[in-house]
Tab-separated table of C-alpha atoms in Angstrom:
chain	number	residue	atom	x	y	z
Y	1	MET	CA	10.462	10.725	-45.765
Y	2	GLY	CA	13.582	8.825	-44.832
Y	3	ASP	CA	13.947	5.161	-44.051
Y	4	LEU	CA	10.678	3.919	-42.510
Y	5	TYR	CA	12.518	1.301	-40.513
Y	6	ALA	CA	14.697	4.016	-39.003
Y	7	VAL	CA	11.605	6.082	-38.151
Y	8	LEU	CA	10.337	3.224	-35.995
Y	9	GLY	CA	13.812	2.342	-34.752
Y	10	ILE	CA	13.682	-1.257	-35.995
Y	11	ASN	CA	15.698	-3.337	-38.430
Y	12	ARG	CA	14.503	-4.629	-41.796
Y	13	THR	CA	13.904	-8.120	-40.473
Y	14	ALA	CA	11.569	-6.928	-37.697
Y	15	THR	CA	8.454	-9.020	-37.071
Y	16	SER	CA	4.909	-7.690	-36.898
Y	17	ARG	CA	5.048	-7.852	-33.124
Y	18	GLU	CA	8.230	-5.785	-33.032
Y	19	ILE	CA	6.679	-3.233	-35.403
Y	20	LYS	CA	3.570	-2.910	-33.229
Y	21	SER	CA	5.640	-2.616	-30.072
Y	22	ALA	CA	7.815	0.116	-31.546
Y	23	TYR	CA	4.763	1.959	-32.834
Y	24	ARG	CA	2.980	1.914	-29.486
Y	25	ARG	CA	6.078	3.156	-27.714
Y	26	LEU	CA	6.640	6.022	-30.135
Y	27	ALA	CA	2.939	6.919	-30.454
Y	28	ARG	CA	2.608	7.362	-26.709
Y	29	ARG	CA	5.671	9.556	-26.745
Y	30	TYR	CA	4.869	11.809	-29.717
Y	31	HIS	CA	1.075	11.928	-29.750
Y	32	PRO	CA	-0.004	15.617	-29.842
Y	33	ASP	CA	-2.357	15.034	-26.903
Y	34	VAL	CA	0.552	14.177	-24.622
Y	35	ASN	CA	3.489	15.961	-26.256
Y	36	SER	CA	3.442	19.756	-26.584
Y	37	ASP	CA	6.627	19.924	-28.653
Y	38	PRO	CA	5.950	21.809	-31.952
Y	39	VAL	CA	7.576	19.021	-33.971
Y	40	ALA	CA	5.464	16.315	-32.308
Y	41	PRO	CA	2.600	16.397	-34.888
Y	42	SER	CA	4.927	15.942	-37.860
Y	43	LYS	CA	6.904	13.274	-36.036
Y	44	PHE	CA	3.679	11.511	-35.128
Y	45	ALA	CA	2.553	11.610	-38.783
Y	46	GLN	CA	5.857	10.024	-39.873
Y	47	ILE	CA	5.464	7.314	-37.247
Y	48	ASN	CA	1.911	6.601	-38.455
Y	49	GLU	CA	2.937	6.385	-42.073
Y	50	ALA	CA	5.884	4.147	-41.281
Y	51	TYR	CA	3.734	1.865	-39.165
Y	52	HIS	CA	0.873	1.471	-41.651
Y	53	THR	CA	3.297	0.871	-44.472
Y	54	LEU	CA	5.356	-1.766	-42.695
Y	55	ILE	CA	2.557	-3.538	-40.842
Y	56	ASP	CA	0.784	-4.369	-44.107
Y	57	PRO	CA	2.690	-7.243	-45.817
Y	58	GLU	CA	1.864	-6.144	-49.385
Y	59	ARG	CA	2.732	-2.489	-48.803
Y	60	ARG	CA	5.901	-3.553	-46.983
Y	61	ARG	CA	7.021	-5.680	-49.941
Y	62	THR	CA	6.311	-2.778	-52.286
Y	63	TYR	CA	8.303	-0.421	-50.069
Y	64	ASP	CA	11.208	-2.858	-49.756
Y	65	ARG	CA	11.257	-3.260	-53.539
Y	66	THR	CA	10.712	0.363	-54.646
Y	67	GLY	CA	11.561	2.403	-51.568
Y	68	SER	CA	8.321	4.423	-51.916
Y	69	VAL	CA	5.115	4.505	-49.880
Y	70	SER	CA	1.466	4.406	-50.934
Y	71	SER	CA	-0.527	7.308	-52.236
Y	72	ALA	CA	-1.117	10.429	-50.201
Y	73	ALA	CA	-4.862	9.767	-49.964
Y	74	HIS	CA	-4.254	6.333	-48.520
Y	75	ALA	CA	-1.663	7.766	-46.169
Y	76	ARG	CA	-4.117	10.384	-44.863
Y	77	GLN	CA	-6.692	7.669	-44.306
Y	78	ALA	CA	-4.126	5.558	-42.518
Y	79	ASN	CA	-3.044	8.533	-40.412
Y	80	SER	CA	-6.623	9.075	-39.292
Y	81	ALA	CA	-6.998	5.439	-38.271
Y	82	ALA	CA	-3.595	5.531	-36.593
Y	83	ALA	CA	-4.524	8.661	-34.667
Y	84	ARG	CA	-7.629	6.913	-33.353
Y	85	ALA	CA	-5.550	3.892	-32.431
Y	86	ALA	CA	-3.006	6.089	-30.681
Y	87	ARG	CA	-5.740	7.834	-28.717
Y	88	ARG	CA	-7.147	4.486	-27.687
Y	89	ALA	CA	-3.685	3.361	-26.613
Y	90	TYR	CA	-3.187	6.558	-24.637
Y	91	TYR	CA	-6.518	6.329	-22.811
Y	92	GLN	CA	-6.033	2.631	-22.217
Y	93	GLU	CA	-2.660	3.345	-20.640
Y	94	ARG	CA	-4.230	6.093	-18.528
Y	95	ALA	CA	-7.020	3.773	-17.385
Y	96	ASP	CA	-4.481	1.073	-16.530
Y	97	ARG	CA	-2.489	3.579	-14.500
Y	98	ILE	CA	-5.598	4.660	-12.571
Y	99	VAL	CA	-6.548	1.046	-11.865
Y	100	ASN	CA	-3.019	0.247	-10.705
Y	101	GLU	CA	-3.049	3.260	-8.379
Y	102	LEU	CA	-6.393	2.166	-6.925
Y	103	LEU	CA	-5.096	-1.362	-6.389
Y	104	GLN	CA	-1.943	-0.026	-4.757
Y	105	ARG	CA	-3.967	2.150	-2.381
Y	106	GLU	CA	-6.182	-0.826	-1.581
Y	107	ARG	CA	-3.127	-2.965	-0.796
Y	108	GLU	CA	-1.713	-0.234	1.441
Y	109	GLU	CA	-5.060	0.127	3.228
Y	110	THR	CA	-5.248	-3.635	3.725
Y	111	ARG	CA	-1.752	-3.667	5.235
Y	112	ALA	CA	-2.574	-0.742	7.543
Y	113	ARG	CA	-5.861	-2.330	8.636
Y	114	GLY	CA	-4.215	-5.697	9.262
Y	115	LYS	CA	-1.416	-4.135	11.302
Y	116	ALA	CA	-3.923	-2.141	13.404
Y	117	VAL	CA	-5.971	-5.270	14.093
Y	118	TYR	CA	-2.891	-7.284	15.026
Y	119	THR	CA	-1.721	-4.549	17.400
Y	120	ALA	CA	-5.079	-4.153	19.181
Y	121	VAL	CA	-5.825	-7.864	19.440
Y	122	THR	CA	-2.318	-8.698	20.657
Y	123	LEU	CA	-2.443	-5.913	23.268
Y	124	PHE	CA	-5.778	-7.009	24.733
Y	125	VAL	CA	-5.259	-10.781	24.506
Y	126	SER	CA	-1.755	-10.679	26.011
Y	127	THR	CA	-3.003	-8.426	28.816
Y	128	PHE	CA	-5.820	-10.861	29.564
Y	129	ILE	CA	-3.510	-13.915	29.582
Y	130	VAL	CA	-0.878	-12.298	31.800
Y	131	ALA	CA	-3.462	-10.977	34.274
Y	132	MET	CA	-5.176	-14.366	34.428
Y	133	ASN	CA	-2.045	-16.166	35.620
Y	134	PRO	CA	0.806	-13.779	36.477
Y	135	GLY	CA	2.826	-16.506	38.176
Y	136	LEU	CA	3.680	-18.042	34.809
Y	137	PHE	CA	5.422	-14.858	33.720
Y	138	GLU	CA	7.549	-14.122	36.757
Y	139	PRO	CA	11.154	-13.790	35.499
Y	140	THR	CA	13.668	-15.970	37.321
Y	141	GLY	CA	17.315	-15.023	37.420
Y	142	VAL	CA	19.130	-11.813	36.676
Y	143	PHE	CA	19.594	-12.552	32.970
Y	144	TRP	CA	15.881	-12.986	32.305
Y	145	ARG	CA	14.988	-9.940	34.341
Y	146	VAL	CA	17.451	-7.796	32.393
Y	147	THR	CA	16.127	-9.261	29.143
Y	148	VAL	CA	12.535	-8.516	30.104
Y	149	VAL	CA	13.430	-4.939	31.082
Y	150	LEU	CA	15.216	-4.337	27.757
Y	151	LEU	CA	12.395	-5.854	25.732
Y	152	PHE	CA	9.899	-3.832	27.743
Y	153	ALA	CA	11.734	-0.590	26.944
Y	154	ILE	CA	11.845	-1.441	23.233
Y	155	GLY	CA	8.249	-2.678	23.302
Y	156	VAL	CA	6.890	0.480	24.923
Y	157	ARG	CA	8.516	2.638	22.263
Y	158	HIS	CA	7.241	0.354	19.516
Y	159	LEU	CA	3.723	0.283	20.989
Y	160	TYR	CA	3.661	4.077	21.226
Y	161	ASN	CA	4.798	4.457	17.612
Y	162	SER	CA	2.307	1.830	16.413
Y	163	LEU	CA	-0.628	3.411	18.225
Y	164	LYS	CA	0.371	6.852	16.960
Y	165	GLU	CA	0.583	5.518	13.391
Y	166	HIS	CA	-2.844	3.892	13.617
Y	167	LEU	CA	-4.445	6.911	15.263
Y	168	ASP	CA	-2.981	9.269	12.672
Y	169	HIS	CA	-4.312	7.028	9.908
Y	170	TYR	CA	-7.831	6.404	11.188
Y	171	THR	CA	-8.730	9.241	13.579
Y	172	TYR	CA	-9.063	13.002	13.563
Y	173	ARG	CA	-8.983	15.771	16.102
Y	174	PRO	CA	-12.180	17.850	16.084
Y	175	SER	CA	-11.454	21.349	14.871
Y	176	ARG	CA	-12.353	24.331	16.988
Y	177	ILE	CA	-15.662	25.946	16.229
Y	178	SER	CA	-15.186	29.306	14.560
Y	179	VAL	CA	-17.709	31.870	13.382
Y	180	THR	CA	-15.332	33.116	10.689
Y	181	ARG	CA	-14.203	29.827	9.181
Y	182	PRO	CA	-16.452	27.062	7.854
Y	183	VAL	CA	-16.062	23.749	9.622
Y	184	ARG	CA	-14.490	21.211	7.275
Y	185	ARG	CA	-15.868	17.716	7.384
Y	186	PRO	CA	-13.124	15.252	8.358
Y	187	ASN	CA	-12.260	12.469	5.923
Y	188	LYS	CA	-11.561	9.998	8.735
Y	189	ARG	CA	-14.127	7.943	10.582
Y	190	PHE	CA	-13.212	8.170	14.268
Y	191	LYS	CA	-12.405	10.888	16.771
Y	192	ARG	CA	-8.977	10.745	18.399
Y	193	SER	CA	-10.523	10.854	21.895
Y	194	ALA	CA	-12.874	7.961	21.084
Y	195	ALA	CA	-9.974	5.850	19.845
Y	196	TRP	CA	-7.938	6.507	22.991
Y	197	ALA	CA	-10.993	5.643	25.105
Y	198	PHE	CA	-11.312	2.364	23.193
Y	199	VAL	CA	-7.658	1.478	23.859
Y	200	ILE	CA	-7.735	2.406	27.560
Y	201	ILE	CA	-11.105	0.797	28.295
Y	202	GLY	CA	-10.156	-2.308	26.342
Y	203	TYR	CA	-6.928	-2.613	28.298
Y	204	LEU	CA	-8.668	-2.179	31.664
Y	205	LEU	CA	-11.367	-4.677	30.723
Y	206	SER	CA	-8.695	-7.179	29.667
Y	207	VAL	CA	-6.900	-6.802	33.017
Y	208	SER	CA	-10.113	-7.079	34.981
Y	209	ALA	CA	-11.365	-10.062	32.996
Y	210	GLY	CA	-8.012	-11.815	33.380
Y	211	ILE	CA	-7.959	-11.337	37.155
Y	212	LEU	CA	-11.583	-12.441	37.452
Y	213	ILE	CA	-11.066	-15.588	35.378
Y	214	GLY	CA	-7.906	-16.285	37.368
Y	215	LEU	CA	-9.905	-16.122	40.575
Y	216	LEU	CA	-12.669	-18.333	39.234
Y	217	THR	CA	-10.220	-20.942	37.954
Y	218	GLU	CA	-8.141	-20.780	41.140
Y	219	SER	CA	-5.062	-19.634	39.269
Y	220	PHE	CA	-4.271	-17.404	42.215
Y	221	SER	CA	-2.932	-18.985	45.344
Y	222	ALA	CA	-4.753	-19.149	48.626
Y	223	GLU	CA	-2.640	-16.218	49.801
Y	224	LEU	CA	-4.985	-14.019	47.807
Y	225	LEU	CA	-7.397	-14.255	50.676
Y	226	LEU	CA	-4.773	-12.749	52.978
Y	227	GLY	CA	-3.336	-10.008	50.799
Y	228	ASP	CA	-3.192	-8.419	47.375
Y	229	THR	CA	0.290	-9.585	46.336
Y	230	ASN	CA	-0.900	-11.614	43.348
Y	231	ILE	CA	-3.265	-8.891	42.195
Y	232	ALA	CA	-0.383	-6.414	42.352
Y	233	ASP	CA	1.742	-8.847	40.328
Y	234	ALA	CA	-1.097	-9.197	37.824
Y	235	PHE	CA	-1.251	-5.446	37.282
Y	236	LEU	CA	2.553	-5.164	37.128
Y	237	TYR	CA	3.030	-7.933	34.594
Y	238	ALA	CA	0.010	-6.710	32.620
Y	239	LEU	CA	1.962	-3.487	32.161
Y	240	VAL	CA	5.272	-5.151	31.307
Y	241	TYR	CA	4.481	-8.048	28.987
Y	242	PRO	CA	1.813	-6.736	26.540
Y	243	PRO	CA	4.220	-4.228	24.878
Y	244	ILE	CA	6.691	-7.104	24.419
Y	245	ALA	CA	3.951	-9.261	22.888
Y	246	VAL	CA	2.944	-6.466	20.493
Y	247	LEU	CA	6.590	-6.005	19.480
Y	248	ILE	CA	6.999	-9.701	18.706
Y	249	VAL	CA	3.707	-10.103	16.825
Y	250	ASP	CA	4.170	-6.915	14.782
Y	251	THR	CA	7.690	-7.993	13.854
Y	252	MET	CA	6.423	-11.385	12.708
Y	253	TYR	CA	3.626	-9.703	10.743
Y	254	LEU	CA	6.060	-7.400	8.924
Y	255	LEU	CA	8.422	-10.292	8.172
Y	256	ASN	CA	5.494	-12.239	6.741
Y	257	LEU	CA	4.527	-9.299	4.507
Y	258	ARG	CA	8.080	-8.982	3.232
Y	259	SER	CA	8.328	-12.688	2.529
Y	260	GLU	CA	5.127	-12.444	0.465
Y	261	GLY	CA	6.447	-9.358	-1.327
Y	262	LEU	CA	3.518	-7.111	-0.289
């Protein structure tokens, strides 16, 4: 065998920590369980012998002084122990990778769930507030009207994309019944139609509750008794402003996630 220090890729003044680090790196690379190269077993044996010679202070001093390693019997024993250690390192690394993947999926699921909740709550709450007192949201001046129209156009597109993303993530479309193909059980919890019904009914309930509370708290003017102008405004603004609110809240939520590095 050549220079044991060269086998591990370290210098002669390397510390025990550097020797262990080099060994772990090389063992994971050349272990026969993970490397199918025909030369991997012999390379792995050299790495084991170099490691067990240099990690032991007495054997290292003997090697530095004589340039020879211990007996073959001791080397075989060391190789066996090193192989077990390498297998443990390999399976430990595999377990760590599985745990990290699970944690990453859990973080992604938490982000998706949080974004879905923010979207739904913002849509319903903003609809309720606007319908309860539409006079507060009447745009004054050409500039504000143009701004509201532009934000509404952007908000509608954003709301559509957000709802589509959430529905694709959490809902499924029932497959057609076939006598020739077995029906596969969906891996998602909700039907697409049920989710759309939840969104539509929730929106209509928010509008209705807002108008009702507005009436009870006298937010509407006395002209309500003579016509339906304010109710029409309530429905109009309840269509215009909620997409803008969802756009703003979702943007703030994403900025917060980025600032936290999630």
